[in-house]
Coordinates of C-alpha atoms and ligand atoms in Angstrom, one line a residue:
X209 CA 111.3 99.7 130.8
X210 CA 110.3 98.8 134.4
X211 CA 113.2 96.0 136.1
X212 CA 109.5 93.7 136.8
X213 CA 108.9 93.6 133.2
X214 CA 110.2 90.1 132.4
X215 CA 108.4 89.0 129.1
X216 CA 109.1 90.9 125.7
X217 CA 105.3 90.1 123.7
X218 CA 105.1 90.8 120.0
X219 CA 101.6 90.8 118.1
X220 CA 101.0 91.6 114.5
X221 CA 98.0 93.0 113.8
X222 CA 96.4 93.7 117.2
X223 CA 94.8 96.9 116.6
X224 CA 91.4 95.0 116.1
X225 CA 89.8 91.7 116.0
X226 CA 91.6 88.3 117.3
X227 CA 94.5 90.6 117.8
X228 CA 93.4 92.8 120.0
X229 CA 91.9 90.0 122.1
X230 CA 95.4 87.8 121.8
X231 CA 96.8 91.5 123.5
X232 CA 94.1 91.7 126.3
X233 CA 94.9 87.5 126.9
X234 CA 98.6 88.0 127.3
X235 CA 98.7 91.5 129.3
X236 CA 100.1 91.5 132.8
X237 CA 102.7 92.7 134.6
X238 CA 105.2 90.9 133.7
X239 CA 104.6 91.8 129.7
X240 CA 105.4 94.8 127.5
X241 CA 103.2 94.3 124.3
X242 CA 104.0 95.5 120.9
X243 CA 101.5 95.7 118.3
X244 CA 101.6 96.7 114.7
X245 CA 98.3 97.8 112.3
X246 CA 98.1 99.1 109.1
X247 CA 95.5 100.1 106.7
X248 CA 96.6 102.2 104.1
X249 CA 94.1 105.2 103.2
X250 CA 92.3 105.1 106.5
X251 CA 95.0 106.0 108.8
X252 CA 92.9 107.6 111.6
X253 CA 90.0 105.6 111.8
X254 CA 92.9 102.4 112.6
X255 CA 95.3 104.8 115.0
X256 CA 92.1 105.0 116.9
X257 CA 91.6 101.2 117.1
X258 CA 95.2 100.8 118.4
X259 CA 94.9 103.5 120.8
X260 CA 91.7 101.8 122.3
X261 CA 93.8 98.5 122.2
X262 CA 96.7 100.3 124.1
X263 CA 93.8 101.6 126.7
X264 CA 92.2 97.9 127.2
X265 CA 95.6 96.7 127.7
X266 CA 96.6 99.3 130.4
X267 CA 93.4 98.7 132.1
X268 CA 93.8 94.8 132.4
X269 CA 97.4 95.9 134.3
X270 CA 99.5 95.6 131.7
X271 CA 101.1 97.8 129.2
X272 CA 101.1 97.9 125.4
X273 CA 102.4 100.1 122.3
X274 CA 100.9 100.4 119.1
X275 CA 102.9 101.0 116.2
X276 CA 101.7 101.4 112.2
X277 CA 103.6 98.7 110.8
X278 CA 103.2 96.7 107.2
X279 CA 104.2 93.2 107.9
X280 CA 104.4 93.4 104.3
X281 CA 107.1 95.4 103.9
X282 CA 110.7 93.9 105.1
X283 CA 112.3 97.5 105.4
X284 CA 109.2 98.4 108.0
X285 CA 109.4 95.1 109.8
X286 CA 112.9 95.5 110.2
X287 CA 112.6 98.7 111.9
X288 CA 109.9 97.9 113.9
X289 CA 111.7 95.2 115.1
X290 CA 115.1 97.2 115.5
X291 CA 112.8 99.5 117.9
X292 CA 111.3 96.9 120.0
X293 CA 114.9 95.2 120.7
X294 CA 116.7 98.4 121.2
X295 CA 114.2 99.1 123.8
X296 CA 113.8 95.6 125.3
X297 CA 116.7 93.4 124.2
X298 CA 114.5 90.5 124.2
X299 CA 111.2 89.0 122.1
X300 CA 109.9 86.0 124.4
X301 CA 106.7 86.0 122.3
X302 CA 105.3 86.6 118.6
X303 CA 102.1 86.1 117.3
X304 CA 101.9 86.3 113.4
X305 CA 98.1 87.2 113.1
X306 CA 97.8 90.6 111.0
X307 CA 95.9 89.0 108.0
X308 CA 93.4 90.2 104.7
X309 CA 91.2 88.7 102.4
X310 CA 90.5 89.1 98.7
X311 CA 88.1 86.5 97.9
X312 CA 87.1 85.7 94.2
X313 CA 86.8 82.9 92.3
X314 CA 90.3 81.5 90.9
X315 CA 89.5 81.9 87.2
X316 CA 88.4 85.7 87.9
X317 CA 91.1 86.1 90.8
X318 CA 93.5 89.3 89.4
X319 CA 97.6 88.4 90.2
X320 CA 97.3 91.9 92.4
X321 CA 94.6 90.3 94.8
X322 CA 96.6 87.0 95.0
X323 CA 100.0 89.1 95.5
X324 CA 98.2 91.6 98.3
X325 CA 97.1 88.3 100.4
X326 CA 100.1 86.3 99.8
X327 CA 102.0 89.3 100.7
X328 CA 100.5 90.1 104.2
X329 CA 99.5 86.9 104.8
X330 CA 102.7 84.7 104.3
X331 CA 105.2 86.3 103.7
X332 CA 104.6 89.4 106.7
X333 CA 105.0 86.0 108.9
X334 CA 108.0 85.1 107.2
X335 CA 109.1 88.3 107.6
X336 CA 108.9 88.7 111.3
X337 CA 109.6 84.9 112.0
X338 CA 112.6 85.0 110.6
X339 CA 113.6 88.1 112.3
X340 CA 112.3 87.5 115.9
X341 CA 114.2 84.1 115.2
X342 CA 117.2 85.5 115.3
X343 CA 116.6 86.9 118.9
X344 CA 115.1 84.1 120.6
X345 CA 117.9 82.0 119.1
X346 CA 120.5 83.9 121.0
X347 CA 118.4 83.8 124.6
X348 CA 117.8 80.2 123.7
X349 CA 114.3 81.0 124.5
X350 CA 110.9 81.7 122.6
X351 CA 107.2 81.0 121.5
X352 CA 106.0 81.7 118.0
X353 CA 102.4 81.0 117.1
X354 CA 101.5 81.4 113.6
X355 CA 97.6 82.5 113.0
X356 CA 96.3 80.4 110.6
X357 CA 92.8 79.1 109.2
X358 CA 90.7 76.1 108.8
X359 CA 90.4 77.0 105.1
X360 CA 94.5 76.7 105.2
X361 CA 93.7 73.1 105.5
X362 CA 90.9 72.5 103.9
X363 CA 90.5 74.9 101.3
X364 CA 87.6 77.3 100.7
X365 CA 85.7 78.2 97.0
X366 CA 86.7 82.4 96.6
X367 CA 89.6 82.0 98.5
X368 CA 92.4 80.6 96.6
X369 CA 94.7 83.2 97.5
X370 CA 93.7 82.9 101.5
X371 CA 93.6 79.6 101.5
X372 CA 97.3 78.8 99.6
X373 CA 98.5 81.8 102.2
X374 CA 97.3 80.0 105.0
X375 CA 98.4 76.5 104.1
X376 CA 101.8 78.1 103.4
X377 CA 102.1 79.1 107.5
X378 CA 100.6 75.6 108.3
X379 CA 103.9 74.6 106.5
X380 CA 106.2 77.7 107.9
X381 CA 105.0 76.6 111.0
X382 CA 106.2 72.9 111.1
X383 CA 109.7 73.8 109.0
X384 CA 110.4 76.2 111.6
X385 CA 109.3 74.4 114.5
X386 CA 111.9 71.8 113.3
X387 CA 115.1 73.9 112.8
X388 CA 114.2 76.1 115.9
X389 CA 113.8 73.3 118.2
X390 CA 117.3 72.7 119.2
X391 CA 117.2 76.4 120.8
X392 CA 114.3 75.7 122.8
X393 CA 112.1 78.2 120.4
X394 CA 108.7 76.8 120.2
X395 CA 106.1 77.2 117.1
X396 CA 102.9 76.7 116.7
X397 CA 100.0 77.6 114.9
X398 CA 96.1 78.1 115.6
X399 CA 93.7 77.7 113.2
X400 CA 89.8 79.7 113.4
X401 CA 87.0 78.7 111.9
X402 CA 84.2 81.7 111.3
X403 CA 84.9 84.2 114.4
X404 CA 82.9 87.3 114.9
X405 CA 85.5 89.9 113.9
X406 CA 85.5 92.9 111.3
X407 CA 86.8 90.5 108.8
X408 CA 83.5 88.4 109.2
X409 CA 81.3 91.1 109.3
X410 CA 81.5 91.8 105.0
X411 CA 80.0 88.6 104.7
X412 CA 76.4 88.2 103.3
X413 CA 73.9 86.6 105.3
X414 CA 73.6 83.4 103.3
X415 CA 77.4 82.9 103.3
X416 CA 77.0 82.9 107.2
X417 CA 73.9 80.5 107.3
X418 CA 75.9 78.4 105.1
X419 CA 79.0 78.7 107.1
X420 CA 77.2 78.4 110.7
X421 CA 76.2 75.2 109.1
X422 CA 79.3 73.7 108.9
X423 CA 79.9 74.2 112.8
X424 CA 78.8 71.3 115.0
X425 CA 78.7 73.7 118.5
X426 CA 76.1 75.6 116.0
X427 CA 77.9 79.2 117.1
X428 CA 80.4 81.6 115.6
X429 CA 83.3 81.8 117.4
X430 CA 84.9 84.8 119.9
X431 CA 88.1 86.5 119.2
X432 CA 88.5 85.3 123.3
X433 CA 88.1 82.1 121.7
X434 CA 91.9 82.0 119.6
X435 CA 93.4 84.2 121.9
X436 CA 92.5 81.4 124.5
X437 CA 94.5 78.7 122.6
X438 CA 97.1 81.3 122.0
X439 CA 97.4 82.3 125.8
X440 CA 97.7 78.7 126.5
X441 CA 100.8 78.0 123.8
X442 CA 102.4 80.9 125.2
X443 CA 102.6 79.6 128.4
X444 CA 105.2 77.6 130.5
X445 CA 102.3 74.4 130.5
X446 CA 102.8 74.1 126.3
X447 CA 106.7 74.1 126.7
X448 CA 106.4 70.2 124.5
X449 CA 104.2 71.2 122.0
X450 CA 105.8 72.4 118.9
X451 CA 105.0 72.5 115.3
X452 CA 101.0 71.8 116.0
X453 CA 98.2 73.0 114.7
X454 CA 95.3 74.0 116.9
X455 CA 91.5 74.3 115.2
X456 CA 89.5 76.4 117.2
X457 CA 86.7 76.4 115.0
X458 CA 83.7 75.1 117.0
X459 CA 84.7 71.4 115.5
X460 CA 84.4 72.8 111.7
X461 CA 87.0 70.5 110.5
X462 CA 87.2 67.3 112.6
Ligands
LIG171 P1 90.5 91.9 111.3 O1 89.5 92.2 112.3 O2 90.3 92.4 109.8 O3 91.9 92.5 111.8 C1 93.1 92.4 111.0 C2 94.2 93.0 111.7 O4 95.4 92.9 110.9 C3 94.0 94.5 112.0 O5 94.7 94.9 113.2 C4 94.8 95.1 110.8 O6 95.3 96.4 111.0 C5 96.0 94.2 110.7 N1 96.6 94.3 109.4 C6 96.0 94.1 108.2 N2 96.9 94.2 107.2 C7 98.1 94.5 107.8 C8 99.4 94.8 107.4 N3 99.7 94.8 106.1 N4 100.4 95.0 108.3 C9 100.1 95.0 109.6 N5 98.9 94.8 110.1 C10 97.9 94.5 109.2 O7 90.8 90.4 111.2 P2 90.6 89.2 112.2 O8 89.4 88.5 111.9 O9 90.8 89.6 113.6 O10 91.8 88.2 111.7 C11 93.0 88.0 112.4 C12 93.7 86.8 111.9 O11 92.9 85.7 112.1 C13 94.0 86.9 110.4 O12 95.3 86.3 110.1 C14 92.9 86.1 109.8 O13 93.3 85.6 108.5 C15 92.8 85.0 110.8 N6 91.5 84.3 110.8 C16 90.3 85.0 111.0 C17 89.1 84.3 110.9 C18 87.8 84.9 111.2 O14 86.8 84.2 111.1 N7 87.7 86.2 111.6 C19 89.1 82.9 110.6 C20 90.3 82.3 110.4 C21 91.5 83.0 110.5 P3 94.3 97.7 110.8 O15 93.4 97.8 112.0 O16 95.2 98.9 110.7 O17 93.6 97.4 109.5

């Protein structure tokens, strides 16, 4: 690593969607971005999306390595981890944001579609919170923001495996803004409403009148949109805020 790089940057997820733009937001100079992806079953279609990520990145100045990761998997996260401080010695900055969906009404909801989200969702950040953690503690340094949801707060019919997932970082986020405080670690969590992403895209068109509807500024939102609010708590002017959660959601839950 170059002696100008100053800022280790982890991002989960950041092969596509809000990821990717939360990579192109914090690329510079100064930054060496690791991502991680993973979609089981289509494993070239997604190396191409990270490569394109690591191409966007090295474009906007900065530089970026994607590696296929499950945040599910602690033995994975471990050794992704393992590789980025071997190389780097530090993580300044994670972003938990790799998440799924497996919508379906409770009462027809199968325990394998509540375990996958819960899984990825929760406890992936768990996972590499707890990990990066032990890093940042010993620099007595680090941000951590936790991607979230509006439905994590107020629920959403179909998604009671989402929703529980999401309201569990909501409450990651504040427990471990509170024990990592006294290290000067920072965490935080941002919450979308309905963002134009991949994720989005599966849903039928009523489901997006209906949840358009719900959104005073009348729009979808732009994964620019989080990764602005992420930019921001990762910078030097959000060193007071801690254990917060940001809605950037067009004002869909005010
Ligand atoms: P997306 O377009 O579906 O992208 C999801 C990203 O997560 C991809 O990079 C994917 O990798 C990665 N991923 C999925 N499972 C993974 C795993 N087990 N291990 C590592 N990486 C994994 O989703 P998005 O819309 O950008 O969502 C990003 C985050 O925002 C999620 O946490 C989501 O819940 C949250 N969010 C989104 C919205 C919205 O409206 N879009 C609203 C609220 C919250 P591959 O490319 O390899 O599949």
């Amino acid at each position: 690593m170059a002696d100008n790089i100053k800022r280790t940057v982890v991002i989960t997820g950041g092969s596509r969607g809000i990821g990717r733009a939360i990579c192109l937001a914090l690329a510079g100079p100064d930054a060496r971005i690791y991502f991680n992806y993973f979609s089981p079953g289509n494993e070239a279609v997604e190396k191409a999306a990270a490569d394109e990520t690591e191409k966007l990145v090295a474009a906007a100045g900065g530089s970026a390595a994607g590696i296929s990761v499950n945040v599910a998997s602690k033995e994975e996260v471990t050794a992704f981890f393992e590789k980025i401080t071997g190389e780097t010695d530090r993580i300044d900055v994670l972003v938990n944001n790799a998440g799924i969906t497996k919508d379906g009404l409770l009462v027809r909801m199968n325990e394998k579609d509540w375990d996958d989200v819960i899984s990825v969702n929760l406890k992936g950040t768990f996972y590499c919170t707890k990990i990066a953690a032990k890093t940042m503690m010993k620099q007595r340094y680090g941000r951590i923001i936790n991607i979230a949801s509006v439905v994590g707060v107020t629920g959403n019919a179909g998604q009671a495996n989402y929703a529980a997932s999401k309201a569990g970082i909501i409450g990651l986020t504040k427990t471990a803004a509170k024990e990592l405080a006294p290290r000067n670690i920072t965490v935080n969590a941002v919450a979308p409403g309905f963002i134009e992403t991949d994720m989005t895209a599966v849903l039928s068109d009523k489901t997006r009148e209906a949840m358009l509807g719900q959104v005073p500024l009348g729009r979808a939102g732009k994964p620019e949109d989080v990764a602005a609010a992420v930019l921001f708590l990762a910078s030097e002017g959000a060193c007071y805020i801690t254990g917060q959660v940001i809605h950037v959601s067009g004002g869909m839950y005010i």
